[in-house]
PDB file of C-alpha atoms in Angstrom:
ATOM      1  CA  UNK W 929       0.000   0.000   0.000  1.00  0.00           C
ATOM      2  CA  UNK W 930       1.213   3.447  -0.913  1.00  0.00           C
ATOM      3  CA  UNK W 931       2.048   6.044   1.731  1.00  0.00           C
ATOM      4  CA  UNK W 932      -0.441   8.810   0.939  1.00  0.00           C
ATOM      5  CA  UNK W 933       1.540  11.385   2.917  1.00  0.00           C
ATOM      6  CA  UNK W 934       4.454  11.372   0.493  1.00  0.00           C
ATOM      7  CA  UNK W 935       4.376  13.604  -2.596  1.00  0.00           C
ATOM      8  CA  UNK W 936       3.966  12.028  -6.015  1.00  0.00           C
ATOM      9  CA  UNK W 937       7.166  10.439  -7.289  1.00  0.00           C
ATOM     10  CA  UNK W 938       8.760   9.940  -3.853  1.00  0.00           C
ATOM     11  CA  UNK W 939       9.315   6.233  -3.184  1.00  0.00           C
ATOM     12  CA  UNK W 940       7.640   4.946   0.016  1.00  0.00           C
ATOM     13  CA  UNK W 941      10.729   2.893   0.929  1.00  0.00           C
ATOM     14  CA  UNK W 942      12.931   5.937   1.437  1.00  0.00           C
ATOM     15  CA  UNK W 943      16.387   5.245   2.864  1.00  0.00           C
ATOM     16  CA  UNK W 944      18.262   7.234   5.485  1.00  0.00           C
ATOM     17  CA  UNK W 945      21.115   9.209   4.020  1.00  0.00           C
ATOM     18  CA  UNK W 946      23.898  11.457   5.257  1.00  0.00           C
ATOM     19  CA  UNK W 947      24.342  14.868   3.690  1.00  0.00           C
ATOM     20  CA  UNK W 948      27.832  16.364   4.044  1.00  0.00           C
ATOM     21  CA  UNK W 949      28.094  20.137   3.730  1.00  0.00           C
ATOM     22  CA  UNK W 950      31.728  21.240   3.474  1.00  0.00           C
ATOM     23  CA  UNK W 951      32.567  24.812   4.420  1.00  0.00           C
ATOM     24  CA  UNK W 952      35.956  25.925   3.151  1.00  0.00           C
ATOM     25  CA  UNK W 953      36.399  29.673   3.447  1.00  0.00           C
ATOM     26  CA  UNK W 954      34.916  33.128   3.012  1.00  0.00           C
ATOM     27  CA  UNK W 955      36.358  36.313   1.579  1.00  0.00           C
ATOM     28  CA  UNK W 956      35.416  39.955   1.195  1.00  0.00           C
ATOM     29  CA  UNK W 957      33.515  40.215   4.467  1.00  0.00           C
ATOM     30  CA  UNK W 958      32.303  43.744   5.282  1.00  0.00           C
ATOM     31  CA  UNK W 959      33.717  45.801   8.114  1.00  0.00           C
ATOM     32  CA  UNK W 960      31.231  45.984  10.948  1.00  0.00           C
ATOM     33  CA  UNK W 961      32.355  49.294  12.483  1.00  0.00           C
ATOM     34  CA  UNK W 962      29.287  51.223  11.353  1.00  0.00           C
ATOM     35  CA  UNK W 963      27.018  49.717  14.000  1.00  0.00           C
ATOM     36  CA  UNK W 964      25.979  51.371  17.233  1.00  0.00           C
ATOM     37  CA  UNK W 965      27.236  48.265  19.040  1.00  0.00           C
ATOM     38  CA  UNK W 966      30.774  49.000  17.837  1.00  0.00           C
ATOM     39  CA  UNK W 967      30.668  52.355  19.623  1.00  0.00           C
ATOM     40  CA  UNK W 968      29.296  50.720  22.761  1.00  0.00           C
ATOM     41  CA  UNK W 969      32.092  48.150  22.704  1.00  0.00           C
ATOM     42  CA  UNK W 970      34.695  50.860  22.205  1.00  0.00           C
ATOM     43  CA  UNK W 971      33.372  52.650  25.283  1.00  0.00           C
ATOM     44  CA  UNK W 972      33.238  49.460  27.370  1.00  0.00           C
ATOM     45  CA  UNK W 973      36.423  47.662  26.413  1.00  0.00           C
ATOM     46  CA  UNK W 974      38.442  50.446  24.820  1.00  0.00           C
ATOM     47  CA  UNK W 975      38.771  48.943  21.374  1.00  0.00           C
ATOM     48  CA  UNK W 976      37.087  49.620  18.108  1.00  0.00           C
ATOM     49  CA  UNK W 977      35.280  46.472  17.015  1.00  0.00           C
ATOM     50  CA  UNK W 978      35.505  46.788  13.258  1.00  0.00           C
ATOM     51  CA  UNK W 979      36.664  43.192  12.876  1.00  0.00           C
ATOM     52  CA  UNK W 980      34.198  40.360  12.486  1.00  0.00           C
ATOM     53  CA  UNK W 981      34.235  37.028  14.332  1.00  0.00           C
ATOM     54  CA  UNK W 982      32.594  34.987  11.590  1.00  0.00           C
ATOM     55  CA  UNK W 983      31.063  31.534  11.630  1.00  0.00           C
ATOM     56  CA  UNK W 984      28.791  29.722   9.177  1.00  0.00           C
ATOM     57  CA  UNK W 985      25.383  28.379  10.141  1.00  0.00           C
ATOM     58  CA  UNK W 986      23.804  25.773   7.858  1.00  0.00           C
ATOM     59  CA  UNK W 987      20.106  24.853   8.055  1.00  0.00           C
ATOM     60  CA  UNK W 988      18.612  21.848   6.282  1.00  0.00           C
ATOM     61  CA  UNK W 989      15.390  19.890   6.787  1.00  0.00           C
ATOM     62  CA  UNK W 990      14.653  21.428  10.173  1.00  0.00           C
ATOM     63  CA  UNK W 991      18.209  20.863  11.451  1.00  0.00           C
ATOM     64  CA  UNK W 992      20.958  23.403  12.097  1.00  0.00           C
ATOM     65  CA  UNK W 993      24.707  23.072  12.335  1.00  0.00           C
ATOM     66  CA  UNK W 994      27.544  25.562  12.529  1.00  0.00           C
ATOM     67  CA  UNK W 995      31.264  25.898  12.115  1.00  0.00           C
ATOM     68  CA  UNK W 996      33.755  27.139  14.659  1.00  0.00           C
ATOM     69  CA  UNK W 997      34.164  30.899  15.148  1.00  0.00           C
ATOM     70  CA  UNK W 998      37.167  32.516  13.451  1.00  0.00           C
ATOM     71  CA  UNK W 999      38.224  35.477  15.574  1.00  0.00           C
ATOM     72  CA  UNK W1000      38.878  38.853  13.925  1.00  0.00           C
ATOM     73  CA  UNK W1001      39.036  37.639  10.346  1.00  0.00           C
ATOM     74  CA  UNK W1002      37.891  39.050   7.009  1.00  0.00           C
ATOM     75  CA  UNK W1003      39.088  35.967   5.124  1.00  0.00           C
ATOM     76  CA  UNK W1004      38.239  33.098   7.464  1.00  0.00           C
ATOM     77  CA  UNK W1005      39.383  29.577   6.619  1.00  0.00           C
ATOM     78  CA  UNK W1006      37.339  26.787   8.204  1.00  0.00           C
ATOM     79  CA  UNK W1007      37.840  23.633   6.159  1.00  0.00           C
ATOM     80  CA  UNK W1008      35.099  21.989   8.230  1.00  0.00           C
ATOM     81  CA  UNK W1009      32.097  19.867   7.409  1.00  0.00           C
ATOM     82  CA  UNK W1010      28.610  19.665   8.843  1.00  0.00           C
ATOM     83  CA  UNK W1011      26.743  16.370   8.571  1.00  0.00           C
ATOM     84  CA  UNK W1012      22.968  16.066   8.385  1.00  0.00           C
ATOM     85  CA  UNK W1013      21.040  12.806   8.572  1.00  0.00           C
ATOM     86  CA  UNK W1014      17.795  12.859   6.612  1.00  0.00           C
ATOM     87  CA  UNK W1015      15.626  10.601   4.489  1.00  0.00           C
ATOM     88  CA  UNK W1016      16.535  10.253   0.807  1.00  0.00           C
ATOM     89  CA  UNK W1017      15.300  11.811  -1.337  1.00  0.00           C
ATOM     90  CA  UNK W1018      14.849  14.764   1.033  1.00  0.00           C
ATOM     91  CA  UNK W1019      11.530  16.567   0.927  1.00  0.00           C
ATOM     92  CA  UNK W1020      13.356  19.782   1.849  1.00  0.00           C
ATOM     93  CA  UNK W1021      14.601  21.162  -1.463  1.00  0.00           C
ATOM     94  CA  UNK W1022      17.174  23.668  -0.316  1.00  0.00           C
ATOM     95  CA  UNK W1023      20.019  24.244   2.112  1.00  0.00           C
ATOM     96  CA  UNK W1024      20.326  27.615   3.843  1.00  0.00           C
ATOM     97  CA  UNK W1025      23.900  28.813   4.325  1.00  0.00           C
ATOM     98  CA  UNK W1026      24.385  31.902   6.456  1.00  0.00           C
ATOM     99  CA  UNK W1027      27.569  33.631   7.524  1.00  0.00           C
ATOM    100  CA  UNK W1028      27.181  35.334  10.885  1.00  0.00           C
ATOM    101  CA  UNK W1029      29.242  37.620  13.104  1.00  0.00           C
ATOM    102  CA  UNK W1030      29.562  36.129  16.579  1.00  0.00           C
ATOM    103  CA  UNK W1031      28.782  38.671  19.257  1.00  0.00           C
ATOM    104  CA  UNK W1032      28.196  38.410  22.997  1.00  0.00           C
ATOM    105  CA  UNK W1033      25.132  40.633  22.738  1.00  0.00           C
ATOM    106  CA  UNK W1034      23.547  39.661  19.436  1.00  0.00           C
ATOM    107  CA  UNK W1035      24.857  37.631  16.485  1.00  0.00           C
ATOM    108  CA  UNK W1036      24.341  39.455  13.200  1.00  0.00           C
ATOM    109  CA  UNK W1037      23.776  37.830   9.806  1.00  0.00           C
ATOM    110  CA  UNK W1038      26.350  39.108   7.308  1.00  0.00           C
ATOM    111  CA  UNK W1039      25.047  37.183   4.308  1.00  0.00           C
ATOM    112  CA  UNK W1040      22.578  34.431   3.411  1.00  0.00           C
ATOM    113  CA  UNK W1041      22.556  32.039   0.453  1.00  0.00           C
ATOM    114  CA  UNK W1042      20.259  29.170  -0.495  1.00  0.00           C
ATOM    115  CA  UNK W1043      21.521  26.100  -2.355  1.00  0.00           C
ATOM    116  CA  UNK W1044      18.840  24.463  -4.501  1.00  0.00           C
ATOM    117  CA  UNK W1045      19.348  20.700  -4.252  1.00  0.00           C
ATOM    118  CA  UNK W1046      17.680  20.153  -7.624  1.00  0.00           C
ATOM    119  CA  UNK W1047      20.492  22.108  -9.297  1.00  0.00           C
ATOM    120  CA  UNK W1048      23.318  20.092  -7.754  1.00  0.00           C
ATOM    121  CA  UNK W1049      21.974  16.519  -7.872  1.00  0.00           C
ATOM    122  CA  UNK W1050      21.485  13.999 -10.671  1.00  0.00           C
ATOM    123  CA  UNK W1051      18.268  12.208 -11.436  1.00  0.00           C
ATOM    124  CA  UNK W1052      17.861   8.464 -11.004  1.00  0.00           C
ATOM    125  CA  UNK W1053      20.331   5.989  -9.503  1.00  0.00           C
ATOM    126  CA  UNK W1054      23.350   8.223 -10.173  1.00  0.00           C
ATOM    127  CA  UNK W1055      21.738  10.944  -8.057  1.00  0.00           C
ATOM    128  CA  UNK W1056      22.190   8.844  -4.963  1.00  0.00           C
TER     129      UNK W1056
END
């Protein structure tokens, strides 16, 4: 009997799969010294916080993972991977990749990008 909750074309005997998202590096990050928080930090700790402490947050199929924080870097190098476990084929069609500035008060998103899984996977058996 067919599982009526699955969309058309999705096999009922879906297998568990691991999705590896590799984060290598970032470049061209903006200086963050225009914020009010930078002035507050300068007053509190006596330094101008125009450097970012970036990390990458990846969201996929209701799960989130993140890289380590690279202190004071405009060209951070992570070379890390985040692993998600999800059914295959995934019903979630995109991966959200966001670079964020780590901050004790409030982390700020520097940039967001979505990866469409349909554009990076093959159809059929080779797509596995």
